DNA sequence: GCGGACTGCTTACCT
DNA sequence: ACAGGTAAGCAGTCCGCG
C-alpha cells in the first residue's frame, strides 16, 4: 500500500497551466481556493488535452449595497471582516425603476467572505445585491467569457476566436430580420455567430464499476463504501475497451470467448485496482458515467479513502451532490437525461424510465445484459461482460446521432453561458437565469432581488381553474363530439415566446413606472406594458424564437444542404426549442430569480385572447371550430380560401404567425377534452390522451386497443364505418371473453404505475400502487421513487398484489372488465353518432350482447 | 352499519 | 425545482337512513 501511495504522485492531478495555445474550447470554470482566483478549463481538440488558466487580472468577488461608503465604514463587521478588500462607488441602472442609482460595491478577497458562511459580509447587511451569485459564474459574466466557444491564448491572455461566417449567410439572416428593430437585428446576428461555431470532437471515456454485495438486491451505500470494488470497465472514443477485475477466492473464469478480443486485467488487491482506475480517469479530458455523481465516482472516492489513500492525492473532488475530476470534466449522463426539458423536448419522450437500461433500450435499441444470478455468484467473464456493456451503453448514448448529446451540451453552454458540468447538473431555469445574469452585467444593470420584483410585480388578477394554482392558464375549447372528416389543425408557432416578443413582456416592462404606459393594457387583465423601452426578455426570447422559426428550422429541412449540415441545424433548433419552451414557465416559477407572476399571467391571458379571437374570426368566415387547446384550433372542412384568409387575418390583426400544423382524414372526439384520435391521409394515427395509450394500461388491454385503432385507421369514409364496427366488435369481444376465461397471463394483466415519492411520504392516502410497493418492500425488495410498480388487481387482502407475488387465481376479473369498458368507451363515445344510429348501442355491456 | 355523494390525492397525459 | 388544464381511479369523509 505504501508504494501505491507513493505512486499516486505519478497520476496527473491537474491540467497543465500553459502560456499559449492556438485554439481550445472553454469548457469549465471554478474557484481555486488555494490560489484564490478563478480557474478556467480549456479543451484543445487537436491535442485532446485540458489546459488550466488562472486569472491574473485581479478580479475579485463582490456584492452591492445602497449604503454609502461613509455609512458602510461605520459597520465594523464589514470593514474589519478578514476577507474585506475595499469599497467602490458605482452607478448601476435599475430597470424596475427605469433610472440610474448609486450603489457601493463591496469587494472581498474570497467568495466565502461575501456569502456562504454565517459570518460572511452579506449577513451583516440588511440589503445586498448580487451576493448570491456563485463566483465562477460572476467571473465568467464580468469577463464576458462564453463556455462552449473557442479561444486562443497568447502570453497568458485569452481571446475569443470567432470564425467568420459567410457574407451571404449574414445577409440572409439580416434579411429575415428586416422588419425588426435594430436592437433585435443585433441580437439575432450575435446569436447566430455564437451558434454556428464548429463543435469539436471530444475525446472521452465512460466508466462503470461493480461492487460486491453480500445481500441480493441491495446496492451498497456509496457514502460508507463498505464492500470492495470488484470490477471496473472503461470504454473510450478511440475504441479502447478495458475491464479491470479483482481476484477473489472461489470465482471461476468462465468462457472468456464471449468477450471477443478483450482481455480482462486481473488485480490481486483492490488497492491496485483502484489505483489503476484513478490513473485511467486522469488520462481523459471527459469522463462519462451514468449516475456517477451519486454512485460510481462517489463510491470510488470513499472506497479509496477507506483503503487509506490520502484525500489530497485522489484526483476527484467530492461535492454535496456531485463528484468532479481534478483534471478533466465529469459528465453524468443520468443527470442530463433526468432533466425534464431534455427528456421531453430534445428526445421527445422516447424514454420514460430513468435507468440506463430503459434509456439505452429506447434510444439505442440495446439494453443492459440480463443477469439471472446474484452478483456475487457471477464468474469473472459474466461480471466483466455485464460491466463492460454498461460502459459501452453510456459511451454510445453520448455518440449516437452524430454526437447529438455532446453537441446539445455545447450549445446549451453557449446560450446559457455556463460551464459544461453545470449544463449537465442544472435544470432549464438555471440556464435561463444564467443567461439573464450575463445580460444584466453586460448592460450595467443591477440584478434585482426577488423582493424588489415581488414588491411591484407580484400581483396576479386572474383566478386559476385548478385549486392551488396562482393564475389562470390556457383554454381548451369544448370538443364537438363525433367523427369529423376533413379536419385541419392550425396552430401558432411557439405561441408563448411569440407573445413575449410581440407584446414586449419582461419583468421590467410589465407594470412599468411610466404613467403614459398605463393605457397599454393586456386584454383580460388589469396589467399594462411599457411603451418606452424594449423589454430584455422580450428581446432575448424574441430573437431566439425568430431564429428558430425563420432560420434553423427551415435550414434543417432544406434539401439543398448535405444531410450533415441539416443535422447540425436540427441540433441547434432543438436546443433553441428547449429554451423557448421554458421561457414562459420560468416567470411563473417561484424559485426563479426573475419570478414575475404578472408576466406569466399576462402571457397566458394573451394566449387565451389569441385563440378566442381566432375562433371568432373563423366563425365569421363560416368555418366550424370543433376543438382547440392552448395554441391550436381544429377546423371542420375549411376551404383553401378560408384557411388562407384566417392566416392572413392573424398576421395582420394579432401580429402572430398562424400555421397549418396538420390535416386529418378524419378526427374523432368524445365530450372529453385532451382526448381524441385523428387519422392522417396515409392511414397513420394520432392518439391523444386515450387510456389505451397510457403507459400504465395493462398489455392485454393495450393490444386490444391498438387492434381497434388499426381497424379504424382503415376507415376512409362514412360508409366504411359499418364494416369497421363489426371488426371492432370482434376485437373487443375476443378481449372480453379471454379475460372472463382467465386466459391472460399475469404479465398481460399487470398495471404499471410509477412511484412518485418514497413510500413513507404517502401520508394522506395509500394508492394501489403504493399498497403493492409496500408488499414488495415487505418481501425484502428495494423500492424507490422512479420505480415502476407492476401489480394486478386481486379479490383478496388489499385488492392488489405485485405481479411477482401474485398467482393467477388471485385475479379479480370483475375489476378488469370495468377497465375494458372504460377504455373502449372513450372510443365508442366518439363513434356514437354512427354506431348509435344503426344499433342503438352506446355502452359496452349492451354492445357485447 | 352501510352506501352514495362528495372532496382530495395521485398519476399520466396535453399544450 | 418552467407553467396550468384535464381525465381517471381510488382513498377517505360526511351524511342520511325512523
Short mmCIF file of C-alpha atoms in Angstrom, two decimals, chain A residues 435-628:
data_model
loop_
_atom_site.label_atom_id
_atom_site.label_comp_id
_atom_site.label_asym_id
_atom_site.label_seq_id
_atom_site.Cartn_x
_atom_site.Cartn_y
_atom_site.Cartn_z
CA UNK A 435 -28.35 33.96 -19.50
CA UNK A 436 -30.25 36.78 -17.81
CA UNK A 437 -27.44 37.48 -15.34
CA UNK A 438 -24.98 37.73 -18.21
CA UNK A 439 -27.21 40.25 -19.97
CA UNK A 440 -27.57 42.36 -16.83
CA UNK A 441 -23.84 42.51 -16.23
CA UNK A 442 -23.18 43.35 -19.84
CA UNK A 443 -25.67 46.22 -19.77
CA UNK A 444 -24.59 47.56 -16.40
CA UNK A 445 -27.98 46.73 -14.89
CA UNK A 446 -28.26 45.87 -11.24
CA UNK A 447 -29.69 42.37 -10.84
CA UNK A 448 -32.92 42.83 -8.86
CA UNK A 449 -33.52 40.82 -5.72
CA UNK A 450 -36.70 38.76 -5.72
CA UNK A 451 -38.03 41.11 -3.01
CA UNK A 452 -37.60 44.02 -5.43
CA UNK A 453 -39.57 42.15 -8.07
CA UNK A 454 -42.40 41.00 -5.85
CA UNK A 455 -42.81 44.48 -4.41
CA UNK A 456 -44.04 45.80 -7.76
CA UNK A 457 -44.74 42.78 -9.92
CA UNK A 458 -46.00 40.11 -7.54
CA UNK A 459 -49.67 40.66 -8.19
CA UNK A 460 -51.96 38.37 -10.15
CA UNK A 461 -55.51 39.23 -11.08
CA UNK A 462 -56.97 36.09 -12.63
CA UNK A 463 -58.20 33.00 -10.87
CA UNK A 464 -56.88 29.58 -11.75
CA UNK A 465 -59.25 26.76 -12.55
CA UNK A 466 -57.09 24.31 -10.62
CA UNK A 467 -57.18 24.83 -6.90
CA UNK A 468 -53.85 25.98 -5.51
CA UNK A 469 -52.50 27.44 -8.78
CA UNK A 470 -51.56 31.07 -8.97
CA UNK A 471 -53.32 32.32 -12.09
CA UNK A 472 -55.47 31.27 -14.99
CA UNK A 473 -53.74 29.33 -17.75
CA UNK A 474 -54.62 28.17 -21.21
CA UNK A 475 -58.08 27.40 -22.52
CA UNK A 476 -59.31 24.21 -24.05
CA UNK A 477 -62.22 24.53 -26.44
CA UNK A 478 -65.09 22.15 -25.73
CA UNK A 479 -64.88 19.46 -28.42
CA UNK A 480 -67.80 18.77 -30.72
CA UNK A 481 -68.35 15.03 -30.18
CA UNK A 482 -68.38 12.64 -33.11
CA UNK A 483 -66.40 11.83 -36.21
CA UNK A 484 -65.35 14.69 -38.46
CA UNK A 485 -63.92 14.14 -41.92
CA UNK A 486 -61.51 16.66 -43.43
CA UNK A 487 -60.15 18.32 -40.32
CA UNK A 488 -57.40 20.94 -40.48
CA UNK A 489 -55.38 21.82 -37.40
CA UNK A 490 -53.94 25.33 -37.28
CA UNK A 491 -51.55 26.44 -34.59
CA UNK A 492 -49.44 29.38 -33.56
CA UNK A 493 -45.73 28.69 -33.98
CA UNK A 494 -44.27 28.87 -30.44
CA UNK A 495 -47.26 30.78 -29.09
CA UNK A 496 -45.90 31.95 -25.74
CA UNK A 497 -42.49 33.06 -26.97
CA UNK A 498 -44.29 34.89 -29.81
CA UNK A 499 -46.47 36.65 -27.28
CA UNK A 500 -43.49 37.60 -25.13
CA UNK A 501 -41.84 39.05 -28.22
CA UNK A 502 -44.89 40.71 -29.75
CA UNK A 503 -46.29 42.28 -26.58
CA UNK A 504 -42.93 43.32 -25.13
CA UNK A 505 -43.24 41.21 -21.98
CA UNK A 506 -40.41 41.33 -19.47
CA UNK A 507 -40.14 41.85 -15.74
CA UNK A 508 -39.20 45.50 -16.18
CA UNK A 509 -41.78 46.33 -18.86
CA UNK A 510 -44.84 44.84 -17.17
CA UNK A 511 -46.43 47.38 -14.77
CA UNK A 512 -43.64 49.82 -15.61
CA UNK A 513 -43.33 53.11 -13.70
CA UNK A 514 -44.40 55.42 -16.55
CA UNK A 515 -47.89 56.90 -16.35
CA UNK A 516 -48.37 57.12 -20.12
CA UNK A 517 -47.92 53.33 -20.44
CA UNK A 518 -50.86 52.59 -18.18
CA UNK A 519 -53.18 52.79 -21.17
CA UNK A 520 -51.36 49.92 -22.87
CA UNK A 521 -53.43 47.18 -21.27
CA UNK A 522 -53.14 43.42 -21.61
CA UNK A 523 -56.62 42.12 -22.55
CA UNK A 524 -58.24 40.15 -19.77
CA UNK A 525 -56.00 41.60 -17.06
CA UNK A 526 -55.53 44.93 -15.31
CA UNK A 527 -51.82 44.85 -16.24
CA UNK A 528 -50.13 47.23 -18.63
CA UNK A 529 -46.89 47.07 -20.62
CA UNK A 530 -44.20 49.64 -21.24
CA UNK A 531 -44.31 51.63 -24.47
CA UNK A 532 -40.97 53.38 -23.93
CA UNK A 533 -38.44 50.55 -23.85
CA UNK A 534 -38.00 47.14 -25.33
CA UNK A 535 -38.05 44.52 -22.56
CA UNK A 536 -34.96 42.42 -22.01
CA UNK A 537 -36.68 39.04 -22.05
CA UNK A 538 -38.84 40.11 -24.97
CA UNK A 539 -35.66 40.85 -26.89
CA UNK A 540 -33.75 37.73 -25.87
CA UNK A 541 -36.62 35.26 -26.21
CA UNK A 542 -37.97 37.04 -29.27
CA UNK A 543 -34.68 36.86 -31.14
CA UNK A 544 -34.20 33.20 -30.27
CA UNK A 545 -37.73 32.41 -31.34
CA UNK A 546 -37.38 34.15 -34.68
CA UNK A 547 -34.06 32.48 -35.36
CA UNK A 548 -35.50 29.08 -34.65
CA UNK A 549 -38.62 29.56 -36.75
CA UNK A 550 -37.21 31.58 -39.61
CA UNK A 551 -33.72 30.16 -39.92
CA UNK A 552 -32.74 26.97 -38.11
CA UNK A 553 -35.96 25.02 -38.58
CA UNK A 554 -36.11 25.94 -42.25
CA UNK A 555 -32.47 25.08 -42.89
CA UNK A 556 -32.85 21.78 -41.04
CA UNK A 557 -35.34 20.82 -43.75
CA UNK A 558 -33.51 22.43 -46.65
CA UNK A 559 -32.92 19.68 -49.21
CA UNK A 560 -30.16 21.71 -50.86
CA UNK A 561 -27.94 21.15 -47.84
CA UNK A 562 -26.00 17.99 -47.08
CA UNK A 563 -27.53 15.68 -44.54
CA UNK A 564 -24.69 16.54 -42.19
CA UNK A 565 -25.42 20.25 -42.44
CA UNK A 566 -29.10 19.65 -41.97
CA UNK A 567 -28.37 17.61 -38.91
CA UNK A 568 -26.37 20.45 -37.42
CA UNK A 569 -29.18 22.93 -37.99
CA UNK A 570 -31.54 20.45 -36.43
CA UNK A 571 -29.48 20.19 -33.25
CA UNK A 572 -29.45 23.97 -32.97
CA UNK A 573 -33.20 24.24 -33.47
CA UNK A 574 -33.74 21.51 -30.86
CA UNK A 575 -31.58 23.40 -28.37
CA UNK A 576 -33.50 26.60 -29.02
CA UNK A 577 -36.73 24.71 -28.54
CA UNK A 578 -35.62 23.64 -25.07
CA UNK A 579 -35.01 27.25 -24.05
CA UNK A 580 -38.13 28.63 -25.70
CA UNK A 581 -40.46 26.07 -24.24
CA UNK A 582 -39.34 27.00 -20.75
CA UNK A 583 -39.21 30.74 -21.32
CA UNK A 584 -42.78 31.40 -20.23
CA UNK A 585 -42.92 28.88 -17.40
CA UNK A 586 -39.94 30.24 -15.52
CA UNK A 587 -41.68 33.55 -14.90
CA UNK A 588 -44.36 31.64 -13.02
CA UNK A 589 -41.86 29.55 -11.02
CA UNK A 590 -41.25 30.86 -7.52
CA UNK A 591 -37.65 29.75 -7.29
CA UNK A 592 -36.68 31.55 -10.50
CA UNK A 593 -34.76 34.72 -9.55
CA UNK A 594 -36.80 36.78 -12.04
CA UNK A 595 -40.07 35.23 -10.82
CA UNK A 596 -42.73 37.55 -12.08
CA UNK A 597 -46.25 36.16 -11.95
CA UNK A 598 -47.69 39.18 -13.72
CA UNK A 599 -45.57 38.36 -16.77
CA UNK A 600 -46.61 34.70 -16.71
CA UNK A 601 -50.25 35.63 -16.18
CA UNK A 602 -50.17 38.17 -19.00
CA UNK A 603 -48.61 35.63 -21.35
CA UNK A 604 -51.35 33.10 -20.63
CA UNK A 605 -54.04 35.77 -20.89
CA UNK A 606 -52.76 36.85 -24.29
CA UNK A 607 -52.72 33.22 -25.36
CA UNK A 608 -56.39 32.92 -24.48
CA UNK A 609 -57.05 36.18 -26.25
CA UNK A 610 -55.31 34.96 -29.43
CA UNK A 611 -57.23 31.69 -29.52
CA UNK A 612 -60.56 33.29 -28.69
CA UNK A 613 -60.17 35.98 -31.34
CA UNK A 614 -59.08 33.43 -33.90
CA UNK A 615 -62.10 31.26 -33.12
CA UNK A 616 -64.41 34.24 -33.53
CA UNK A 617 -62.79 35.15 -36.81
CA UNK A 618 -63.02 31.57 -38.08
CA UNK A 619 -66.70 31.51 -37.32
CA UNK A 620 -67.11 34.86 -39.01
CA UNK A 621 -65.59 33.26 -42.09
CA UNK A 622 -68.08 30.44 -41.83
CA UNK A 623 -65.70 27.76 -40.54
CA UNK A 624 -66.77 25.47 -37.74
CA UNK A 625 -64.22 25.18 -34.92
CA UNK A 626 -64.60 21.71 -33.44
CA UNK A 627 -61.81 21.76 -30.89
CA UNK A 628 -58.78 23.70 -29.70
#
